[in-house]
Amino acid sequence: MNLREKYNIPKNAVITVAGTVGVGKSTITNALANALQFRTSLEKVDSNPYLDKFYSDFSRWSFHLQIYFLAERFKEQKRIFEYGGGFIQDRSIYEDTGIFAKMHYDKGTMTNVDYETYRSLFEAMVMTPYFPHPDVLIYLEGSLEDILDRIKLRGRPMEQQTPIEYWQEMHKRYEDWINAFTFCPVLRININEYDLIADESSIENVIEKVATKMNRKVPVR
Ligand SMILES: Nc1ncnc2c1ncn2[C@@H]1O[C@H](COP(=O)(O)OP(=O)(O)O)[C@@H](O)[C@H]1O
Ligand SMILES: Nc1ncnc2c1ncn2[C@H]1C[C@H](O)[C@@H](COP(=O)(O)O)O1
């Protein structure tokens, strides 16, 4: 019996992983997909034509980047729908607007007109009754220090040259954002509660929490 069957997770479930840059979304997405035999929907960083440019000049590229991410995530959403679920998704579409676009607008690196255009597109595409929300959103949280260490460890050049204040601001905004989030059930997990690098089997504990959040019957251990 695999872990999906053991914990009674439906074959068509969609589980989304949210959290700030470097917190460990991709790592847990791959581990969950592997353990549950689900497909992944990963953020593609290397093929993103705007990301590098954006980090060198936020004001010039923030609108282009948001439109690009919106299109990419919407295409992924369609792919998930076409397969009939059974996916772990690395980052939610809600973070694009709730964290990134808003932060750049508030900080003056996205103009008012661009922000309004982006938001109206986002709302027309996403905020409709036809847009399926995930069954559970796993929110990864950790201290700013631990997250900065992970960004450093991963070593993407564009993120290394970004001032710490950017990550600090994002960290704070994530906390406020998740406290107000209501689109689907949220499972909050602190990154100190599991360590997939030292112990791959710690994913079972995460799956048990997901099952409980989804009101599935969990086996007595
Ligand atoms: N549980 C963990 N313990 C230690 N390091 C981790 C853990 N999960 C992820 N990392 C490391 O942290 C860095 C960022 O992880 P990643 O999954 O790419 O984050 P994200 O997708 O949220 O940006 C990577 O170097 C990764 O190997
Ligand atoms: N919507 C976004 N706006 C700006 N930057 C974004 C957005 N979504 C992701 N990013 C950036 C942040 C990171 O540098 C990379 C990948 O994100 P990660 O959290 O490491 O998976 O893209």
mmCIF file of N, CA, C and O in Angstrom, residues 77-123:
data_model
loop_
_atom_site.group_PDB
_atom_site.id
_atom_site.type_symbol
_atom_site.label_atom_id
_atom_site.label_comp_id
_atom_site.label_asym_id
_atom_site.label_seq_id
_atom_site.Cartn_x
_atom_site.Cartn_y
_atom_site.Cartn_z
ATOM 1 N N GLN A 77 -2.680 25.642 -14.462
ATOM 2 C CA GLN A 77 -3.996 25.362 -13.886
ATOM 3 C C GLN A 77 -4.842 24.552 -14.872
ATOM 4 O O GLN A 77 -5.529 23.614 -14.503
ATOM 5 N N LYS A 78 -4.717 24.924 -16.137
ATOM 6 C CA LYS A 78 -5.467 24.230 -17.195
ATOM 7 C C LYS A 78 -4.967 22.778 -17.306
ATOM 8 O O LYS A 78 -5.745 21.847 -17.441
ATOM 9 N N ARG A 79 -3.644 22.610 -17.229
ATOM 10 C CA ARG A 79 -3.053 21.270 -17.317
ATOM 11 C C ARG A 79 -3.556 20.388 -16.162
ATOM 12 O O ARG A 79 -3.931 19.241 -16.351
ATOM 13 N N ILE A 80 -3.602 20.970 -14.968
ATOM 14 C CA ILE A 80 -4.067 20.223 -13.790
ATOM 15 C C ILE A 80 -5.525 19.808 -13.999
ATOM 16 O O ILE A 80 -5.913 18.667 -13.739
ATOM 17 N N PHE A 81 -6.312 20.730 -14.507
ATOM 18 C CA PHE A 81 -7.734 20.460 -14.762
ATOM 19 C C PHE A 81 -7.880 19.350 -15.805
ATOM 20 O O PHE A 81 -8.673 18.423 -15.643
ATOM 21 N N GLU A 82 -7.067 19.433 -16.866
ATOM 22 C CA GLU A 82 -7.176 18.439 -17.944
ATOM 23 C C GLU A 82 -6.810 17.028 -17.485
ATOM 24 O O GLU A 82 -7.376 16.052 -17.946
ATOM 25 N N TYR A 83 -5.861 16.941 -16.552
ATOM 26 C CA TYR A 83 -5.490 15.625 -16.009
ATOM 27 C C TYR A 83 -6.493 15.151 -14.955
ATOM 28 O O TYR A 83 -6.415 14.025 -14.488
ATOM 29 N N GLY A 84 -7.357 16.043 -14.523
ATOM 30 C CA GLY A 84 -8.335 15.668 -13.487
ATOM 31 C C GLY A 84 -7.719 15.623 -12.097
ATOM 32 O O GLY A 84 -8.131 14.815 -11.260
ATOM 33 N N GLY A 85 -6.747 16.477 -11.829
ATOM 34 C CA GLY A 85 -6.134 16.559 -10.492
ATOM 35 C C GLY A 85 -5.021 15.541 -10.311
ATOM 36 O O GLY A 85 -4.474 15.013 -11.284
ATOM 37 N N GLY A 86 -4.690 15.293 -9.040
ATOM 38 C CA GLY A 86 -3.554 14.419 -8.737
ATOM 39 C C GLY A 86 -2.245 15.182 -8.893
ATOM 40 O O GLY A 86 -1.293 14.679 -9.485
ATOM 41 N N PHE A 87 -2.204 16.401 -8.342
ATOM 42 C CA PHE A 87 -1.039 17.281 -8.526
ATOM 43 C C PHE A 87 -0.565 17.897 -7.218
ATOM 44 O O PHE A 87 -1.366 18.191 -6.333
ATOM 45 N N ILE A 88 0.754 18.109 -7.165
ATOM 46 C CA ILE A 88 1.326 18.988 -6.139
ATOM 47 C C ILE A 88 1.853 20.200 -6.890
ATOM 48 O O ILE A 88 2.632 20.071 -7.843
ATOM 49 N N GLN A 89 1.414 21.352 -6.446
ATOM 50 C CA GLN A 89 1.729 22.594 -7.163
ATOM 51 C C GLN A 89 2.701 23.437 -6.336
ATOM 52 O O GLN A 89 2.433 23.705 -5.153
ATOM 53 N N ASP A 90 3.783 23.834 -6.978
ATOM 54 C CA ASP A 90 4.823 24.654 -6.332
ATOM 55 C C ASP A 90 4.444 26.126 -6.504
ATOM 56 O O ASP A 90 4.591 26.669 -7.591
ATOM 57 N N ARG A 91 3.949 26.721 -5.473
ATOM 58 C CA ARG A 91 3.484 28.115 -5.366
ATOM 59 C C ARG A 91 2.098 28.312 -5.976
ATOM 60 O O ARG A 91 1.775 27.798 -7.032
ATOM 61 N N SER A 92 1.300 29.092 -5.286
ATOM 62 C CA SER A 92 -0.077 29.351 -5.725
ATOM 63 C C SER A 92 -0.144 30.627 -6.555
ATOM 64 O O SER A 92 0.691 31.524 -6.415
ATOM 65 N N ILE A 93 -1.165 30.678 -7.362
ATOM 66 C CA ILE A 93 -1.420 31.868 -8.190
ATOM 67 C C ILE A 93 -1.793 33.064 -7.300
ATOM 68 O O ILE A 93 -1.557 34.213 -7.650
ATOM 69 N N TYR A 94 -2.315 32.768 -6.099
ATOM 70 C CA TYR A 94 -2.745 33.852 -5.195
ATOM 71 C C TYR A 94 -1.561 34.676 -4.696
ATOM 72 O O TYR A 94 -1.715 35.845 -4.348
ATOM 73 N N GLU A 95 -0.373 34.038 -4.636
ATOM 74 C CA GLU A 95 0.795 34.773 -4.140
ATOM 75 C C GLU A 95 1.274 35.829 -5.131
ATOM 76 O O GLU A 95 1.873 36.827 -4.748
ATOM 77 N N ASP A 96 1.019 35.581 -6.423
ATOM 78 C CA ASP A 96 1.470 36.552 -7.427
ATOM 79 C C ASP A 96 0.858 37.925 -7.164
ATOM 80 O O ASP A 96 1.542 38.939 -7.153
ATOM 81 N N THR A 97 -0.446 37.905 -6.938
ATOM 82 C CA THR A 97 -1.101 39.196 -6.710
ATOM 83 C C THR A 97 -0.993 39.632 -5.249
ATOM 84 O O THR A 97 -0.675 40.784 -4.951
ATOM 85 N N GLY A 98 -1.244 38.682 -4.320
ATOM 86 C CA GLY A 98 -1.316 39.030 -2.897
ATOM 87 C C GLY A 98 0.027 39.420 -2.302
ATOM 88 O O GLY A 98 0.082 40.185 -1.336
ATOM 89 N N ILE A 99 1.101 38.889 -2.851
ATOM 90 C CA ILE A 99 2.441 39.222 -2.334
ATOM 91 C C ILE A 99 3.196 40.098 -3.337
ATOM 92 O O ILE A 99 3.466 41.271 -3.090
ATOM 93 N N PHE A 100 3.532 39.516 -4.482
ATOM 94 C CA PHE A 100 4.517 40.163 -5.358
ATOM 95 C C PHE A 100 3.999 41.454 -6.022
ATOM 96 O O PHE A 100 4.616 42.508 -5.883
ATOM 97 N N ALA A 101 2.878 41.343 -6.748
ATOM 98 C CA ALA A 101 2.405 42.542 -7.455
ATOM 99 C C ALA A 101 2.094 43.662 -6.458
ATOM 100 O O ALA A 101 2.477 44.820 -6.657
ATOM 101 N N LYS A 102 1.463 43.298 -5.350
ATOM 102 C CA LYS A 102 1.080 44.316 -4.358
ATOM 103 C C LYS A 102 2.319 44.966 -3.740
ATOM 104 O O LYS A 102 2.371 46.182 -3.565
ATOM 105 N N MET A 103 3.304 44.149 -3.432
ATOM 106 C CA MET A 103 4.523 44.681 -2.818
ATOM 107 C C MET A 103 5.220 45.670 -3.768
ATOM 108 O O MET A 103 5.643 46.744 -3.357
ATOM 109 N N HIS A 104 5.293 45.311 -5.040
ATOM 110 C CA HIS A 104 5.976 46.212 -5.981
ATOM 111 C C HIS A 104 5.162 47.485 -6.203
ATOM 112 O O HIS A 104 5.728 48.570 -6.342
ATOM 113 N N TYR A 105 3.850 47.344 -6.184
ATOM 114 C CA TYR A 105 3.006 48.540 -6.304
ATOM 115 C C TYR A 105 3.204 49.444 -5.074
ATOM 116 O O TYR A 105 3.480 50.640 -5.205
ATOM 117 N N ASP A 106 3.101 48.855 -3.890
ATOM 118 C CA ASP A 106 3.246 49.637 -2.649
ATOM 119 C C ASP A 106 4.617 50.304 -2.555
ATOM 120 O O ASP A 106 4.757 51.382 -1.997
ATOM 121 N N LYS A 107 5.630 49.634 -3.082
ATOM 122 C CA LYS A 107 6.996 50.169 -2.974
ATOM 123 C C LYS A 107 7.323 51.120 -4.123
ATOM 124 O O LYS A 107 8.441 51.636 -4.210
ATOM 125 N N GLY A 108 6.391 51.282 -5.045
ATOM 126 C CA GLY A 108 6.606 52.236 -6.150
ATOM 127 C C GLY A 108 7.368 51.657 -7.328
ATOM 128 O O GLY A 108 7.784 52.398 -8.224
ATOM 129 N N THR A 109 7.552 50.324 -7.359
ATOM 130 C CA THR A 109 8.261 49.737 -8.500
ATOM 131 C C THR A 109 7.276 49.121 -9.506
ATOM 132 O O THR A 109 7.697 48.427 -10.435
ATOM 133 N N MET A 110 5.983 49.352 -9.287
ATOM 134 C CA MET A 110 4.986 49.058 -10.321
ATOM 135 C C MET A 110 4.032 50.250 -10.319
ATOM 136 O O MET A 110 3.574 50.671 -9.241
ATOM 137 N N THR A 111 3.742 50.780 -11.505
ATOM 138 C CA THR A 111 2.911 52.002 -11.535
ATOM 139 C C THR A 111 1.457 51.658 -11.206
ATOM 140 O O THR A 111 1.028 50.505 -11.337
ATOM 141 N N ASN A 112 0.718 52.677 -10.855
ATOM 142 C CA ASN A 112 -0.697 52.521 -10.540
ATOM 143 C C ASN A 112 -1.459 51.921 -11.721
ATOM 144 O O ASN A 112 -2.247 50.990 -11.561
ATOM 145 N N VAL A 113 -1.199 52.450 -12.926
ATOM 146 C CA VAL A 113 -1.915 51.973 -14.121
ATOM 147 C C VAL A 113 -1.573 50.506 -14.377
ATOM 148 O O VAL A 113 -2.468 49.688 -14.637
ATOM 149 N N ASP A 114 -0.294 50.165 -14.286
ATOM 150 C CA ASP A 114 0.116 48.766 -14.522
ATOM 151 C C ASP A 114 -0.518 47.839 -13.483
ATOM 152 O O ASP A 114 -0.985 46.748 -13.823
ATOM 153 N N TYR A 115 -0.538 48.283 -12.233
ATOM 154 C CA TYR A 115 -1.098 47.449 -11.166
ATOM 155 C C TYR A 115 -2.595 47.230 -11.392
ATOM 156 O O TYR A 115 -3.098 46.103 -11.264
ATOM 157 N N GLU A 116 -3.298 48.291 -11.770
ATOM 158 C CA GLU A 116 -4.747 48.153 -12.007
ATOM 159 C C GLU A 116 -5.013 47.240 -13.209
ATOM 160 O O GLU A 116 -5.931 46.436 -13.194
ATOM 161 N N THR A 117 -4.216 47.385 -14.253
ATOM 162 C CA THR A 117 -4.384 46.532 -15.446
ATOM 163 C C THR A 117 -4.148 45.068 -15.060
ATOM 164 O O THR A 117 -4.926 44.182 -15.413
ATOM 165 N N TYR A 118 -3.073 44.855 -14.305
ATOM 166 C CA TYR A 118 -2.742 43.494 -13.881
ATOM 167 C C TYR A 118 -3.859 42.911 -13.018
ATOM 168 O O TYR A 118 -4.318 41.800 -13.229
ATOM 169 N N ARG A 119 -4.322 43.704 -12.066
ATOM 170 C CA ARG A 119 -5.360 43.200 -11.153
ATOM 171 C C ARG A 119 -6.655 42.889 -11.872
ATOM 172 O O ARG A 119 -7.342 41.934 -11.559
ATOM 173 N N SER A 120 -7.010 43.723 -12.837
ATOM 174 C CA SER A 120 -8.281 43.455 -13.516
ATOM 175 C C SER A 120 -8.169 42.187 -14.362
ATOM 176 O O SER A 120 -9.101 41.398 -14.436
ATOM 177 N N LEU A 121 -6.990 41.957 -14.929
ATOM 178 C CA LEU A 121 -6.769 40.715 -15.681
ATOM 179 C C LEU A 121 -6.816 39.516 -14.728
ATOM 180 O O LEU A 121 -7.465 38.503 -15.000
ATOM 181 N N PHE A 122 -6.138 39.650 -13.602
ATOM 182 C CA PHE A 122 -6.095 38.576 -12.602
ATOM 183 C C PHE A 122 -7.511 38.245 -12.138
ATOM 184 O O PHE A 122 -7.916 37.085 -12.066
ATOM 185 N N GLU A 123 -8.279 39.283 -11.835
ATOM 186 C CA GLU A 123 -9.631 39.032 -11.326
ATOM 187 C C GLU A 123 -10.525 38.393 -12.374
ATOM 188 O O GLU A 123 -11.302 37.490 -12.073
#
